[in-house]
XYZ file of C-alpha atoms in Angstrom:
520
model
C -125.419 21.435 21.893
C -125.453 18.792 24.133
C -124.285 15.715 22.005
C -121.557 17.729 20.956
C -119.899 18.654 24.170
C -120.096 14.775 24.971
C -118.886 13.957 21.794
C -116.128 16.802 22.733
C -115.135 15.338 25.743
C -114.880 11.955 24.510
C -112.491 12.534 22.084
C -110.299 14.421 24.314
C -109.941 11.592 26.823
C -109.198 9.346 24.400
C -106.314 11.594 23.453
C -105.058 11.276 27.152
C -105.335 8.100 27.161
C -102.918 7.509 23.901
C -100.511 9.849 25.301
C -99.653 8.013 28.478
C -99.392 4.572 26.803
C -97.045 5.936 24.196
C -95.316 8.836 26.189
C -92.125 6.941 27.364
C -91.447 4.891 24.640
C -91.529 7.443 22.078
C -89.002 9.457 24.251
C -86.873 6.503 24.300
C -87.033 6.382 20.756
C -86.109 9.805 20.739
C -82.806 9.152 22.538
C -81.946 6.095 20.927
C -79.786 6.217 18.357
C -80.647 6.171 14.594
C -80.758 2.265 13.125
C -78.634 3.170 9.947
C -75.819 4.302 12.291
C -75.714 0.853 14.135
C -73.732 -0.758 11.734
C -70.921 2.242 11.781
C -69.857 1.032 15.475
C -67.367 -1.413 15.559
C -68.788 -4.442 16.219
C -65.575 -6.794 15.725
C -62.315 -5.146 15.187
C -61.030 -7.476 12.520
C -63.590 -6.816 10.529
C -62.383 -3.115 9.756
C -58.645 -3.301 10.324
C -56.699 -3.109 7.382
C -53.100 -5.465 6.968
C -50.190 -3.292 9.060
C -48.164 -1.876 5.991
C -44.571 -3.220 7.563
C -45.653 -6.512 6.350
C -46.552 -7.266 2.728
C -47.628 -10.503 1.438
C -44.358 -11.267 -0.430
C -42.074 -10.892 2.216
C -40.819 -14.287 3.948
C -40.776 -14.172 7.797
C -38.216 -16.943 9.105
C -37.752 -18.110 12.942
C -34.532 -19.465 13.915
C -32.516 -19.954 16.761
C -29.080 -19.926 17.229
C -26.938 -20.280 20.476
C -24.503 -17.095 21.439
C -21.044 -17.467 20.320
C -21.788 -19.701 17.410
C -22.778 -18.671 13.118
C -24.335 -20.001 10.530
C -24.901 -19.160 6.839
C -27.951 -18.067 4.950
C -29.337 -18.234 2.020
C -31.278 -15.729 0.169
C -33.757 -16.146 -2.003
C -32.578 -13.005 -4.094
C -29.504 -11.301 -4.821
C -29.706 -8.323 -1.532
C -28.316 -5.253 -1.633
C -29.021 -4.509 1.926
C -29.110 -6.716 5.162
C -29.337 -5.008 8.747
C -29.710 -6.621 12.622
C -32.247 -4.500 14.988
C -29.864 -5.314 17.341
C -26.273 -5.866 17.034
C -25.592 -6.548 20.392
C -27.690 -9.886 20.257
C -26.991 -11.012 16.559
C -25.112 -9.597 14.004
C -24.423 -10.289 9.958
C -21.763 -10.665 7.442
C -22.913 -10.334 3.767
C -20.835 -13.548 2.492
C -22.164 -13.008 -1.460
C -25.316 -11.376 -2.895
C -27.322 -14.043 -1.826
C -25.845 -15.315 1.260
C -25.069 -14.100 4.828
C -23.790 -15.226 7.835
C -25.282 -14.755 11.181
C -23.283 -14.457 14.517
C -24.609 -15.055 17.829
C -23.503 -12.480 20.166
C -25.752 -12.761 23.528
C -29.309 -13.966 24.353
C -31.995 -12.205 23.385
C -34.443 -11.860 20.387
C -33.664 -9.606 17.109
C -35.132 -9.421 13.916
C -32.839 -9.501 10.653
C -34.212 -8.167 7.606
C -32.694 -8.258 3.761
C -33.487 -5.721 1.306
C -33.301 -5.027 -1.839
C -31.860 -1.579 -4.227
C -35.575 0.172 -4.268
C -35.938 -0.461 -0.602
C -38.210 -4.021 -0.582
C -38.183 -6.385 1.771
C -36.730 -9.882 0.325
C -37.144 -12.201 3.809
C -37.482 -11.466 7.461
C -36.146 -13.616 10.065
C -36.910 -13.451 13.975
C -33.769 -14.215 15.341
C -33.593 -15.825 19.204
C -29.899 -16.544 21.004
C -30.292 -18.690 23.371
C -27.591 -19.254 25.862
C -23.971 -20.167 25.261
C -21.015 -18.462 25.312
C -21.404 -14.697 24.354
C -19.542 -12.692 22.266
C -17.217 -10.276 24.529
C -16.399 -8.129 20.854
C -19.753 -6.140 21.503
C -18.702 -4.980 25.234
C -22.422 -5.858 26.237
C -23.732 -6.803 29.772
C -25.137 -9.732 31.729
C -24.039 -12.451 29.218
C -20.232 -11.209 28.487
C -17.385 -13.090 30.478
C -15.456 -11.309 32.949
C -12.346 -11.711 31.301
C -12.277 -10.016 27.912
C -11.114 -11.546 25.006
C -12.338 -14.510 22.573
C -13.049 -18.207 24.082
C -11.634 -20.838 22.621
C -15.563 -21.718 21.514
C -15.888 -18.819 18.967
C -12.427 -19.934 17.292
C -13.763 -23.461 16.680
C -17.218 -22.324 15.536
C -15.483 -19.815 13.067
C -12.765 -22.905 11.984
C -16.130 -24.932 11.756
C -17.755 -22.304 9.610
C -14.425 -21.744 7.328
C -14.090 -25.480 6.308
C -17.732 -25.640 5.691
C -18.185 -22.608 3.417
C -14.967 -22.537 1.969
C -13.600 -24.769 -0.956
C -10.225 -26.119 0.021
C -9.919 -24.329 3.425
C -10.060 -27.883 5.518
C -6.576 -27.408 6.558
C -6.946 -23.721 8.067
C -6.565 -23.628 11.860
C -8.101 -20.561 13.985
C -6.480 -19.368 16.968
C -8.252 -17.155 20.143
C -5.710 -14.753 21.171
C -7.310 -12.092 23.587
C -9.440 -10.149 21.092
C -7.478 -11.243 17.964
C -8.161 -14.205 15.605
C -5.167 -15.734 14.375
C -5.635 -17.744 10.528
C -3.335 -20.514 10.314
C -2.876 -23.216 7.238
C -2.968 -22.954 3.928
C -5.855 -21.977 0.970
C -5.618 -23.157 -2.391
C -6.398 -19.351 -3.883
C -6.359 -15.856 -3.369
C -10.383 -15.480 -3.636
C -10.513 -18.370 -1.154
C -7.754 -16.633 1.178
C -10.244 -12.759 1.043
C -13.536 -15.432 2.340
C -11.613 -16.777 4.948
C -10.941 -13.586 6.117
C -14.689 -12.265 5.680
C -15.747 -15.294 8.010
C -12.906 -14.453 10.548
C -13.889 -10.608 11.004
C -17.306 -11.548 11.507
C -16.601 -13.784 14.410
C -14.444 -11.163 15.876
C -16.191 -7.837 15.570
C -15.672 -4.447 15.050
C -13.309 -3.873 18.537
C -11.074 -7.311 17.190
C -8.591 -8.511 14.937
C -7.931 -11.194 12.514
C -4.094 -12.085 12.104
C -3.675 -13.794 8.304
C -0.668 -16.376 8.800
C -1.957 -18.170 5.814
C -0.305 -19.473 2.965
C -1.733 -19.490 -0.411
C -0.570 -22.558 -2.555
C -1.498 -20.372 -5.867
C 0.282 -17.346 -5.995
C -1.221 -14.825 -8.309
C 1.596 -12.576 -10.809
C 0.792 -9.339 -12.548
C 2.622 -8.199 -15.455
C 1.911 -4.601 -15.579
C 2.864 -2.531 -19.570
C 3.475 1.178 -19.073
C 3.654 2.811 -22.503
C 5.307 6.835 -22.222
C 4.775 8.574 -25.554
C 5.851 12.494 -26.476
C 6.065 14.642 -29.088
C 7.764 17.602 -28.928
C 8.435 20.241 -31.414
C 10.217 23.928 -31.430
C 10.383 26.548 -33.843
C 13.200 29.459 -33.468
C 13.490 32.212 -35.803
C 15.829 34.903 -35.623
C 17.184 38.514 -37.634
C 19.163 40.581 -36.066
C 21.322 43.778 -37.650
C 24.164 45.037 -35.414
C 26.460 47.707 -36.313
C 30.273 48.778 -34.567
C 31.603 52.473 -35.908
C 34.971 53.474 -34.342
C 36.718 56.457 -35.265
C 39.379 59.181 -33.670
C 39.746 62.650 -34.568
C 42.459 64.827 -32.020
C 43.207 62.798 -28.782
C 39.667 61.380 -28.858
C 38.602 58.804 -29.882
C 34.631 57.360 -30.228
C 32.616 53.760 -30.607
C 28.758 53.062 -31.688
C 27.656 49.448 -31.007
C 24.447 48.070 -31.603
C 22.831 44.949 -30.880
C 24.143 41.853 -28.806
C 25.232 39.623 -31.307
C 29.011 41.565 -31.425
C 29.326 41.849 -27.638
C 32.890 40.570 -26.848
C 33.678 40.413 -30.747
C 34.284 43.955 -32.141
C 34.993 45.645 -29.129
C 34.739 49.741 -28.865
C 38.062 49.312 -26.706
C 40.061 47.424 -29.364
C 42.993 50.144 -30.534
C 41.356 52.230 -33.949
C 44.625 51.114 -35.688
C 43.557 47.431 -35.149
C 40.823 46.354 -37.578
C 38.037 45.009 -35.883
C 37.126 41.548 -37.214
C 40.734 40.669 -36.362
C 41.156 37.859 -34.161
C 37.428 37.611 -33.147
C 35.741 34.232 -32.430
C 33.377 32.482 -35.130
C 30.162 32.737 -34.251
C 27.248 30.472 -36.173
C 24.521 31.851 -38.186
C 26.261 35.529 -38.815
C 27.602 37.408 -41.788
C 29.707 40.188 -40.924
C 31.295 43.237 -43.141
C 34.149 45.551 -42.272
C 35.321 49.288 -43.854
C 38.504 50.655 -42.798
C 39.920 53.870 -43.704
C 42.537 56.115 -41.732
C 40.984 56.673 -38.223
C 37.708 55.564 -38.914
C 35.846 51.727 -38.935
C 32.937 50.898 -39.917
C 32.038 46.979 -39.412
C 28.268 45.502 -39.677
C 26.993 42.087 -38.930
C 23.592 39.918 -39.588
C 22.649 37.731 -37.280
C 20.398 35.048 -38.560
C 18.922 31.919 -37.572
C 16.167 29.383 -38.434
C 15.825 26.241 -36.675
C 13.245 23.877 -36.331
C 13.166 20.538 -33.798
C 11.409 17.213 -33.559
C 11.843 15.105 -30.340
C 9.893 12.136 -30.704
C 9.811 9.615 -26.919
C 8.338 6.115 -26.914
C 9.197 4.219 -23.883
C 6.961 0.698 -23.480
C 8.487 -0.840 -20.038
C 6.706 -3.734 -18.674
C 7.603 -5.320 -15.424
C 5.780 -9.031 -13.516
C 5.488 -8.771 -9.735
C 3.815 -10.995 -7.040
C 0.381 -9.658 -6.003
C 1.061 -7.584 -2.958
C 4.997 -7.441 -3.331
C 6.911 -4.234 -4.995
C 9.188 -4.635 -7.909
C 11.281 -2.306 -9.998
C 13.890 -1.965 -12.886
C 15.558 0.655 -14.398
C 17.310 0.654 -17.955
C 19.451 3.245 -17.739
C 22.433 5.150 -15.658
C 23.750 6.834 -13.136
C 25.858 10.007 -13.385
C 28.238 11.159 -10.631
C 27.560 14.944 -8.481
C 30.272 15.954 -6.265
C 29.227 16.688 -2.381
C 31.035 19.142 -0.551
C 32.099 17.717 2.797
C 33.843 18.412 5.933
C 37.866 19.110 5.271
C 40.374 19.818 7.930
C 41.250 23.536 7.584
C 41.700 25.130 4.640
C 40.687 21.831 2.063
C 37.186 20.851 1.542
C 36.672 16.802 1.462
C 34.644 15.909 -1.817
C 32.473 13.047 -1.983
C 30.796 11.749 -5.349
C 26.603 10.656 -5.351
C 25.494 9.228 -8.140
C 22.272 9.676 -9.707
C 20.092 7.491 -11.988
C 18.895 8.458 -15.043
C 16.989 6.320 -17.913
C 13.992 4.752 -17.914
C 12.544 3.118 -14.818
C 9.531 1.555 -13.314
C 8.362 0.603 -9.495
C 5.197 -1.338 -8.933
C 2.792 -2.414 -6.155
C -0.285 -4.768 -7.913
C -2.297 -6.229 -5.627
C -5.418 -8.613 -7.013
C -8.539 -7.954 -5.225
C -10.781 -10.162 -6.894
C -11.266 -12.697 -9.897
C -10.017 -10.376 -12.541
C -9.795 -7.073 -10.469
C -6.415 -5.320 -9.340
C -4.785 -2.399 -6.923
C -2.397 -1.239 -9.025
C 0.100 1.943 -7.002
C 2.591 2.633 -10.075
C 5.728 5.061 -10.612
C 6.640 5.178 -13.917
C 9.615 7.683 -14.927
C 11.755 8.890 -18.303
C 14.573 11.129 -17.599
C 17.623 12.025 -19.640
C 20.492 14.348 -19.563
C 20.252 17.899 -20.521
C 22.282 20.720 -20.851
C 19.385 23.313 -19.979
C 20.173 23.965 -15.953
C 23.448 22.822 -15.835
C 25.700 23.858 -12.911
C 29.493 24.878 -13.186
C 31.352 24.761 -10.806
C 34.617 25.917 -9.930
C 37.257 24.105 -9.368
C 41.154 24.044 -9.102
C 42.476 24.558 -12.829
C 39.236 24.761 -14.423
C 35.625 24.533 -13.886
C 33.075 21.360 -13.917
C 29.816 21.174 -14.939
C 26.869 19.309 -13.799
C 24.313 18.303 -16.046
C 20.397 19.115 -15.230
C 17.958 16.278 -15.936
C 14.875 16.425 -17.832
C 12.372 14.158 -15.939
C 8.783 12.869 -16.775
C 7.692 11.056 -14.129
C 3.936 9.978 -12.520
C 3.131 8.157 -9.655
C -0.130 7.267 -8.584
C -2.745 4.406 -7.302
C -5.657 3.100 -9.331
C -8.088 0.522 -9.547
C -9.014 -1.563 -12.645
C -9.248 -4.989 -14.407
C -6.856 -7.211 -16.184
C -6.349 -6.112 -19.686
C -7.686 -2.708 -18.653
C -5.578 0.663 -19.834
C -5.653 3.716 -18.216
C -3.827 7.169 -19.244
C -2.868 7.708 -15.529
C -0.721 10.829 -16.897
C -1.384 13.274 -19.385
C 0.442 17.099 -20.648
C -0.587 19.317 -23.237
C 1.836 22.448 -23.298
C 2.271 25.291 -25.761
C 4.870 28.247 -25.631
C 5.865 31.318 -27.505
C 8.156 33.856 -26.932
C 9.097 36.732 -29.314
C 11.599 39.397 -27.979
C 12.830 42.329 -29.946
C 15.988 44.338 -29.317
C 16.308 48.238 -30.497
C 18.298 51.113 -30.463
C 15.750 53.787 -28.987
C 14.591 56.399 -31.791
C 15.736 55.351 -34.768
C 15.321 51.692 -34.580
C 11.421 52.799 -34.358
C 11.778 54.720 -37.616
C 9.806 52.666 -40.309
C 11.789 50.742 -42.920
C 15.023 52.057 -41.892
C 14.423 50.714 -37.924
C 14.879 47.127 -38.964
C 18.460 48.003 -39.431
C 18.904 48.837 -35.976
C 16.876 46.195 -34.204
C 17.146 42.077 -33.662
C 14.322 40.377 -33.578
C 14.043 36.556 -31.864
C 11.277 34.153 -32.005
C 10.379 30.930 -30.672
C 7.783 29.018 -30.455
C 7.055 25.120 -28.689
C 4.766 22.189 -28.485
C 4.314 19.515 -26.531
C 1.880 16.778 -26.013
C 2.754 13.714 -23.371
C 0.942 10.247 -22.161
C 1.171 7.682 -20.059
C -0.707 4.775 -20.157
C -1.070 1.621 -17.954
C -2.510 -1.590 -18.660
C -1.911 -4.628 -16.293
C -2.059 -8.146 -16.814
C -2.400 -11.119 -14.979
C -0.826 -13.887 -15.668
C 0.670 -17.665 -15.026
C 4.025 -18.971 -16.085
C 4.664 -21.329 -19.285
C 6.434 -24.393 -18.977
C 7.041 -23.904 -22.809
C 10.341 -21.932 -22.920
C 10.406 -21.749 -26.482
C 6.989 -19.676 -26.194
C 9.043 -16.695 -25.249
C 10.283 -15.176 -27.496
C 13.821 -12.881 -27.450
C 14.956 -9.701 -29.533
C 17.994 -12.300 -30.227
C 15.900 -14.648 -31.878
C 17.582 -15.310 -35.075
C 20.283 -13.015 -34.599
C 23.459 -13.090 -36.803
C 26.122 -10.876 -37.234
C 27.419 -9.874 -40.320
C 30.198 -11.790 -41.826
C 32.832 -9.528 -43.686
C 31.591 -10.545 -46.882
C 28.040 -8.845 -45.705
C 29.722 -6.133 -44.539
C 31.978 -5.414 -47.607
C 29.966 -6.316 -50.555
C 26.244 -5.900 -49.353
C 26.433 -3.508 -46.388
C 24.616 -5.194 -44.166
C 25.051 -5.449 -40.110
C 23.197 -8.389 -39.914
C 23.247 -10.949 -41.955
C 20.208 -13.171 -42.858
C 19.087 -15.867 -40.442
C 17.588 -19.090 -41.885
C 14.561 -19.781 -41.848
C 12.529 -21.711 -39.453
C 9.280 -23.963 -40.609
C 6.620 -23.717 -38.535
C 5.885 -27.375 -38.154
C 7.679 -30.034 -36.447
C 10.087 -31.829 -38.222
C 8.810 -34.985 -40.353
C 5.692 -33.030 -42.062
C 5.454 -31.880 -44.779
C 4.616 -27.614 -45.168
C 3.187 -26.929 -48.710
């Protein structure tokens, strides 16, 4: 029993013993944290950090520098469709083409300009700094803007600068610092070169100035604009009518039946019964008429009847050449006099004649825009005489009557390129009408009511277009080019007249070739 307490106790203090040498460093490996999660902790932040998604790998980032008050022009590397400044009051752009801008210096500072593309991707960035100059007082900023408002004299001759270096044929254009405005002076060779002066100009000036154009263009720009006015129009009129007049007297009276309007004011109930009734009365078109007389009593019946069918057929083709940016207008036509009822001294009225103009006419404003592209504002208009709407009116022995005007007329402003049409106008209109005229009760009777009622009937069509189509075009020095509806004219002699009935008589012929050759 002995030996085995010792043994006992032995063991036991060598279990003390293990547990203070160990004790604190297996409690500090206790707290310590786990090895595997060492490597989780961030040791170096650019290991870890993934590329900022504001810069891609294909987009260019650009410095430049650029001194306030003064531009220069970019190129892109792709066509943009976008191009914004952070910060327009330090630099601002002018899209010059699709792949070209041109960047102002307004007032010192540091901006970033970035061009885009339709989907939304970045093309090139540049990191714009102004350094000091002569700011821009357009953008009303602060510390760098002159007292005085207005443009310096240093922004006109970096805008002239930039003109004659961008634009073809612009060396002789002169720019002008009037307070806030830009005046253009000189002359341009074209239209298109005239518009990128301008583009240049307004971006030196800003969005509070102005650009005055006091250019001349050496190559003035004509458009021949062809309006072609086409209707049809048809009507259709039928008409029956029965009317009936019996007059007859028995004692001292006397009585009168009339039916339908056709014999209104013809065979009048009032006429005397001894009288006969078709006696004396007006002819009327489209009516048959019968009479029977006997004694005191007369009997007269007419048909009124009418079929009629019409065709109006309108082609007008006017064509008319104007400057670009001027108005021009004709008229082929005439003019018809309206009296005016003025002021007269007591009992008289003064009468004054207008006159006003009739045919077919044409106004005009084309204005190019671009290479092939045109403004056009047009008023094209057909009108003729008509009876329908006429006025009468009275006057001493007699009356005088006004004729009404039927009128087709559009007037409007669109956009579209040379040799382009357009149906600027258009009408599609239908009408019927049927009327019917009885004499209550028995003109509903069947078979033997059509004798006692007038039926009328009309029907119309009508379709109308206008087109335009404009042209632009240069002047020939070939005047034998242009041709005339008198080319080759002759009139008839009498012996084309008499034995040949003709009104013009045959021209001779012209060879196509120069003379000397021969035409086989």
């Amino acid at each position: 029993m002995r030996p085995n307490l010792s043994l006992a106790k032995l063991m036991s203090a060598a279990l003390c013993l293990a547990t203070v040498l160990t004790g604190p460093d297996a409690q500090a490996q206790a707290q310590a944290p786990a090895p595997a999660a060492a490597p989780a902790a961030p040791a170096h932040p650019d290991a870890i950090a993934p590329r900022p998604a504001a810069q891609p790998p294909a987009t260019q980032t650009q410095s430049i520098s650029i001194a306030a008050g003064s531009g220069m022009l970019l190129r892109l590397p792709q066509a943009a469709a976008t191009v914004m400044s952070a910060d327009p009051a330090v630099a601002r752009v002018q899209p010059a083409s699709p792949t070209s801008l041109f960047l102002m210096g307004v007032a010192p500072g540091r901006t970033t300009v970035v061009a885009t593309t339709d989907n939304g991707s970045a093309i090139v960035q540049y990191d714009v700094a102004v350094t000091g100059g002569t700011p821009r007082p357009a953008t009303g900023g602060g510390g760098g803007a002159p007292a005085t408002p207005g443009l310096s004299s240093a922004t006109a001759m970096a805008a002239q600068n930039a003109i004659t270096q961008f634009v073809g044929g612009a060396s002789g254009v002169r720019v002008r610092a009037t307070g806030t405005a830009m005046v253009l002076e000189g002359t341009v060779p074209t239209a298109a070169a005239a518009q990128q002066t301008n583009a240049i100009a307004r971006g030196y000036v800003g969005e509070k100035g102005t650009v005055t154009d006091n250019m001349t263009v050496l190559e003035s720009i004509q458009v021949n604009v062809r309006v072609r006015i086409a209707e049809i129009s048809r009507t259709i009129t039928r008409q029956l009518g029965f009317n009936w007049q019996a007059l007859g007297k028995g004692g001292n009276w006397q009585f009168g039946v009339l039916t339908g309007a056709a014999t209104s004011g013809l065979i009048s109930p009032l006429r005397p019964l001894g009288l006969s009734a078709l006696s004396g009365a007006s002819a009327v078109p489209y009516q048959l008429g019968a009479g029977y007389t006997s004694g005191t009593r007369d009997i007269n019946g007419i048909v009124d009847a009418l079929a009629a069918d019409q065709l109006i057929s309108i082609l007008a083709e006017p064509n008319l050449t104007a400057q670009s940016g001027e108005a021009a207008s004709f008229l082929a036509g005439g003019e018809f006099p309206i009296p005016v009822a003025g002021n007269g001294n007591g009992s008289t009225t003064s009468i004054t004649v207008d006159f006003k103009q009739f045919g077919v006419s044409l106004a005009v404003v084309p204005t190019v825009l671009s290479s092939g592209r045109l403004n056009l504002r047009v008023r094209p208009e057909v009108s003729e005489l008509s009876s329908v709407g006429a006025v009468s009116v009275p006057v001493a022995g007699g009356s005088l009557t006004i004729p009404a005007l039927t009128v087709r007329r559009a007037e409007t402003t669109i956009e579209l390129g040379s040799g382009q049409s357009f149906a600027i106008a258009g009408l599609l209109q239908k009408s019927s009408t049927d009327a019917t005229n009885a004499l209550p009760g028995i003109g509903e009777v069947p078979v033997l009511g059509a004798l006692f009622k007038s039926n009328d009937f009309q029907r119309g069509e009508s379709e109308l277009v206008i087109i335009v189509t404009p042209y632009i075009v240069k002047p020939t020095s070939n005047p034998v080019a242009l041709s005339a509806p008198t080319d080759g004219f002759r009139p008839a002699t009498d012996l084309d007249r008499i034995l040949f009935g003709r009104q013009v008589a045959h021209a001779p012929s012209q060879t196509p070739v120069d003379a000397g050759f021969i035409l086989k």
